[in-house]
mmCIF file of C-alpha atoms in Angstrom:
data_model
loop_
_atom_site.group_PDB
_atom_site.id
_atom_site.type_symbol
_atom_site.label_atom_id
_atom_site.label_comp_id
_atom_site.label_asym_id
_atom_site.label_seq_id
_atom_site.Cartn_x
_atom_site.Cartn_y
_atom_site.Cartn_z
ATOM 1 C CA UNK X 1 69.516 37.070 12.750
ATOM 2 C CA UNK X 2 69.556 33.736 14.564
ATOM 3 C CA UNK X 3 66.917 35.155 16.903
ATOM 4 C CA UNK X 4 64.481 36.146 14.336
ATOM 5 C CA UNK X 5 64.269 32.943 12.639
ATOM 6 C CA UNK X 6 64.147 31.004 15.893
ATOM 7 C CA UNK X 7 60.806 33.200 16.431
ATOM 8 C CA UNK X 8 59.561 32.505 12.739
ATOM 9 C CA UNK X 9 59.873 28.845 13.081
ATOM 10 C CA UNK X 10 57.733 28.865 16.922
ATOM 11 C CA UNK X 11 55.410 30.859 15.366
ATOM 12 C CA UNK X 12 54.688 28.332 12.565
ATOM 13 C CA UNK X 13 54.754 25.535 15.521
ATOM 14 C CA UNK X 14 52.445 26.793 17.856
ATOM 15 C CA UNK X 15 48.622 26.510 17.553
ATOM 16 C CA UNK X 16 46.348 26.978 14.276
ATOM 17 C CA UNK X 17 46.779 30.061 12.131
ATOM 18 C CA UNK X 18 43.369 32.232 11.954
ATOM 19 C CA UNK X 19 43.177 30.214 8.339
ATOM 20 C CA UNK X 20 42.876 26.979 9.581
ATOM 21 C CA UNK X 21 40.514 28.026 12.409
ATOM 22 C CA UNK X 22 38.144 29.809 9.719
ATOM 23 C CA UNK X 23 38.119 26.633 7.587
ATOM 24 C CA UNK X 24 37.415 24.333 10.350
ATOM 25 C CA UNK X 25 34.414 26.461 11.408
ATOM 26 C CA UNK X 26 33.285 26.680 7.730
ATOM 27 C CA UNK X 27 33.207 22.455 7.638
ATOM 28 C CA UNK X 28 31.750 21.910 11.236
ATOM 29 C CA UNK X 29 29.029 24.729 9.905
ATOM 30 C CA UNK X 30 28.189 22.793 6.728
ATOM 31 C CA UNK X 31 27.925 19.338 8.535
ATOM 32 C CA UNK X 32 25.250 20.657 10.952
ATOM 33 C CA UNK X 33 23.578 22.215 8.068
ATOM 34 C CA UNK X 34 22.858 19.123 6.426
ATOM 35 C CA UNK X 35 22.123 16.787 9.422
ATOM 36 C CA UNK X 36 19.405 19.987 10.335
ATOM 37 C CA UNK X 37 17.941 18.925 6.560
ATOM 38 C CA UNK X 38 18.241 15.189 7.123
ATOM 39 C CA UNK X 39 16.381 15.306 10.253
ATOM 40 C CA UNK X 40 13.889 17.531 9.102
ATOM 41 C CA UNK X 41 13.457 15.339 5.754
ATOM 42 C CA UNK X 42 13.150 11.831 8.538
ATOM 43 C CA UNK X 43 10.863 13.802 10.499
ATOM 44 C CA UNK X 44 8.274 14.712 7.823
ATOM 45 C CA UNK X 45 8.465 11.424 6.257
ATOM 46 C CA UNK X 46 7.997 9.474 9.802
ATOM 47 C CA UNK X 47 5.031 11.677 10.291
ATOM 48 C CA UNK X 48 3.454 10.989 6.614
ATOM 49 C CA UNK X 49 3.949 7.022 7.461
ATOM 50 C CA UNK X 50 2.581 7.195 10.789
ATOM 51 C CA UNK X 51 -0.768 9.046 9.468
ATOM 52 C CA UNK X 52 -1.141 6.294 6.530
ATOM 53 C CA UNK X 53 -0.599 4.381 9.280
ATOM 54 C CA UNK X 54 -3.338 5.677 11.931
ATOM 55 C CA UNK X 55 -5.392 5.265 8.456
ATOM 56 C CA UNK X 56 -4.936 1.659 8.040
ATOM 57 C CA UNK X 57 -5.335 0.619 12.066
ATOM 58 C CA UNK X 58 -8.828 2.480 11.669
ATOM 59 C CA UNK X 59 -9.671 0.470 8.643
ATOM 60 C CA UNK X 60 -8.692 -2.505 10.336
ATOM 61 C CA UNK X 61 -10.623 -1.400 13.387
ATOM 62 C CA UNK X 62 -14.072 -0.851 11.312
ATOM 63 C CA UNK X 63 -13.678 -3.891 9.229
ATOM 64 C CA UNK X 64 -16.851 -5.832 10.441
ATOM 65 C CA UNK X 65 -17.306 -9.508 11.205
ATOM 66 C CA UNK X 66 -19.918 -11.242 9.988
ATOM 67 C CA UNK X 67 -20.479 -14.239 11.863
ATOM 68 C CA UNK X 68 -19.076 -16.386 8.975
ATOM 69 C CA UNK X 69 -16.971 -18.787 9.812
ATOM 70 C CA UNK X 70 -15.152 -18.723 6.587
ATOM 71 C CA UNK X 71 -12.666 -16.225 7.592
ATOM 72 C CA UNK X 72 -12.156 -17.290 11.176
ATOM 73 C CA UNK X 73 -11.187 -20.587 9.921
ATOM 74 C CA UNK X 74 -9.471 -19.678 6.619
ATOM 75 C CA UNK X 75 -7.193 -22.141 4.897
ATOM 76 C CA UNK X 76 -5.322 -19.864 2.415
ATOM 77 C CA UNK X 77 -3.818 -16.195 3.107
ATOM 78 C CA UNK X 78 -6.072 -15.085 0.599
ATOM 79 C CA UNK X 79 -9.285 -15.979 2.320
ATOM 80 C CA UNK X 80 -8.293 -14.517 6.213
ATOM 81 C CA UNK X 81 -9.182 -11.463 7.566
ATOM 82 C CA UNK X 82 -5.575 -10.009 6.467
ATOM 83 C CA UNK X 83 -6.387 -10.285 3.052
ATOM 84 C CA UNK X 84 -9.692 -8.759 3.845
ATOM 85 C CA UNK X 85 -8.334 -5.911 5.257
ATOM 86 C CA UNK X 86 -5.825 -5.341 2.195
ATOM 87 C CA UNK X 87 -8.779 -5.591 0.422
ATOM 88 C CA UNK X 88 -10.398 -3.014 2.145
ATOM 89 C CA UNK X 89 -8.042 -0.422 1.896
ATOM 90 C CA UNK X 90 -6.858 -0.739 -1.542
ATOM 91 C CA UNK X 91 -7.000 -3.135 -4.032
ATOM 92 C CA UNK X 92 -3.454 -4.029 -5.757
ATOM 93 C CA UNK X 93 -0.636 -6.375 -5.935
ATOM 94 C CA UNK X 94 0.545 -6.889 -2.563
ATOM 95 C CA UNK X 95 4.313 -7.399 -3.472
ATOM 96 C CA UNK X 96 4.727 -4.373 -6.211
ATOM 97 C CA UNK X 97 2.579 -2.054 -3.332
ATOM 98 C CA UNK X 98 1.520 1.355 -3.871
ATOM 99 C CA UNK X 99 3.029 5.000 -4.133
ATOM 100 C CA UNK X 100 2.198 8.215 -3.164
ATOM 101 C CA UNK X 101 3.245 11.375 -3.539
ATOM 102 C CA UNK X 102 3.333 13.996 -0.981
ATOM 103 C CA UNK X 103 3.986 17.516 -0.716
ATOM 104 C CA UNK X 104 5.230 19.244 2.961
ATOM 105 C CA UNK X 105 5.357 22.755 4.639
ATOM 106 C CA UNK X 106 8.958 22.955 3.572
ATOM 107 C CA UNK X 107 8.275 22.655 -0.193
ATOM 108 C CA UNK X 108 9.666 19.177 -0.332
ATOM 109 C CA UNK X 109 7.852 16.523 -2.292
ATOM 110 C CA UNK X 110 8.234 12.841 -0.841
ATOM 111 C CA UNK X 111 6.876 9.400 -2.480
ATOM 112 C CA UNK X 112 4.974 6.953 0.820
ATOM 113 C CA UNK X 113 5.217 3.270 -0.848
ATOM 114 C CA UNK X 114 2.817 0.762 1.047
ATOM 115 C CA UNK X 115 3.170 -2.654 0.871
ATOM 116 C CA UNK X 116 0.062 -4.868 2.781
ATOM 117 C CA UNK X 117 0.759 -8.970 2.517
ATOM 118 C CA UNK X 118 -1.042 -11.221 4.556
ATOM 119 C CA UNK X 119 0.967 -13.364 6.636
ATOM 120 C CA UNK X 120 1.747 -17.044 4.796
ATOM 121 C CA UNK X 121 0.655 -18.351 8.264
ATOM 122 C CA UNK X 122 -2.353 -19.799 9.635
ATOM 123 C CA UNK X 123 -4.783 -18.612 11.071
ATOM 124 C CA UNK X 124 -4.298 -15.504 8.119
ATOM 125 C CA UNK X 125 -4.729 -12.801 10.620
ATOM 126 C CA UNK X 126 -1.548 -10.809 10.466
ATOM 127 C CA UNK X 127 -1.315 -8.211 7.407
ATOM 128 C CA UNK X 128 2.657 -7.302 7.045
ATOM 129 C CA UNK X 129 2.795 -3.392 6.377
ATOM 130 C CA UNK X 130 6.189 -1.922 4.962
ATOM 131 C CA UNK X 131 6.466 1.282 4.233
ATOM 132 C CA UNK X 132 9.468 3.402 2.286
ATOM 133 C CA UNK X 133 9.391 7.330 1.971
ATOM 134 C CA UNK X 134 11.788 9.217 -0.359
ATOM 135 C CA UNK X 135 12.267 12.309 -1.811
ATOM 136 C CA UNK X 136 10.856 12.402 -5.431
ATOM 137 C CA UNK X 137 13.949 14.261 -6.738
ATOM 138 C CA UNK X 138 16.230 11.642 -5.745
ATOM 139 C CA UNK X 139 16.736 7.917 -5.038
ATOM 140 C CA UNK X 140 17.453 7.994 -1.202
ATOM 141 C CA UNK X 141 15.868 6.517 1.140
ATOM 142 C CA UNK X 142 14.423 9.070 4.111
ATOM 143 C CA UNK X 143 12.639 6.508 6.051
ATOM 144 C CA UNK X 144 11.524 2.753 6.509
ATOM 145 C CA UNK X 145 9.233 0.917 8.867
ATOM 146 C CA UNK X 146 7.697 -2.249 8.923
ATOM 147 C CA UNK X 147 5.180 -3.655 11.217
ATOM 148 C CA UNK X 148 1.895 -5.637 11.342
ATOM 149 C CA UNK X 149 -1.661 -5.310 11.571
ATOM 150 C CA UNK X 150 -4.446 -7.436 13.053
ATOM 151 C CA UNK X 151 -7.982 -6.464 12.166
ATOM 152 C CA UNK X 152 -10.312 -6.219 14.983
ATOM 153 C CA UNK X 153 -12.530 -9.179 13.781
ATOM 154 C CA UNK X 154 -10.341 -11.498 13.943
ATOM 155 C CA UNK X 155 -10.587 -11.510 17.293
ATOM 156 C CA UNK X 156 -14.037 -12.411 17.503
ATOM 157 C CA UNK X 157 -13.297 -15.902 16.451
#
């Protein structure tokens, strides 16, 4: 008797039981499920900011310069070739921006907010761009960037 119960309690000592190994597979198989999702959701939103983007820098490419002065020399944000350029693209409060919603290959639908503010600094060059992409059935967010934009006029002051 005092053998079999010195087995029973090394058998409850030693290693995981087939039950703890099966549970610990089912957790480590759910977590890489849903960082698979989250980095396919970051993907597809990167890529819908970078083509707004690729948009914008052409726009700020064609904008044309017109020999005036006016804009090269601007005293106020809202008369430099930044403002021109939010201009350009679309019209609308710089500080409420805009949205857009996009659909993807997976079936997802994601909403691109873009907001364009000329810098508060001379010579009113610089147009801030921050951009926020989340999914439209929720209130996370998938992906951020910021970054700025210089029209190509301006450098023909």
């Amino acid at each position: 008797m005092l053998q079999l119960k010195s087995k029973l309690q090394r058998s409850t000592e030693e290693g995981f039981t087939l039950l703890e190994t099966l549970v610990a597979m089912l957790v480590a198989t759910v977590i890489a499920a849903y960082s698979r999702i989250r980095a396919q959701e970051s993907s597809e939103a990167t890529a819908l900011i970078q083509e707004d983007l690729e948009n914008l820098k052409y726009e700020a490419s064609e904008l044309p310069y017109t020999g005036n002065e006016s804009k090269c020399n601007a005293s106020s944000k809202t008369e430099g070739f930044a403002d021109a350029l939010r201009d350009e693209y679309y019209s609308g409060d710089a500080t409420s921006g805009i949205s857009i919603k996009y659909g993807s290959n997976s079936g997802k639908e994601y909403i691109l907010t873009r907001r364009l503010k000329p810098s508060n600094d001379s010579p009113y060059n610089v147009l801030k761009v921050s951009y926020n992409v989340m999914l439209s059935s929720g209130d996370n967010t998938v992906a951020q960037m910021y970054t700025e934009v210089i029209p190509d006029a301006a450098f023909e002051c």
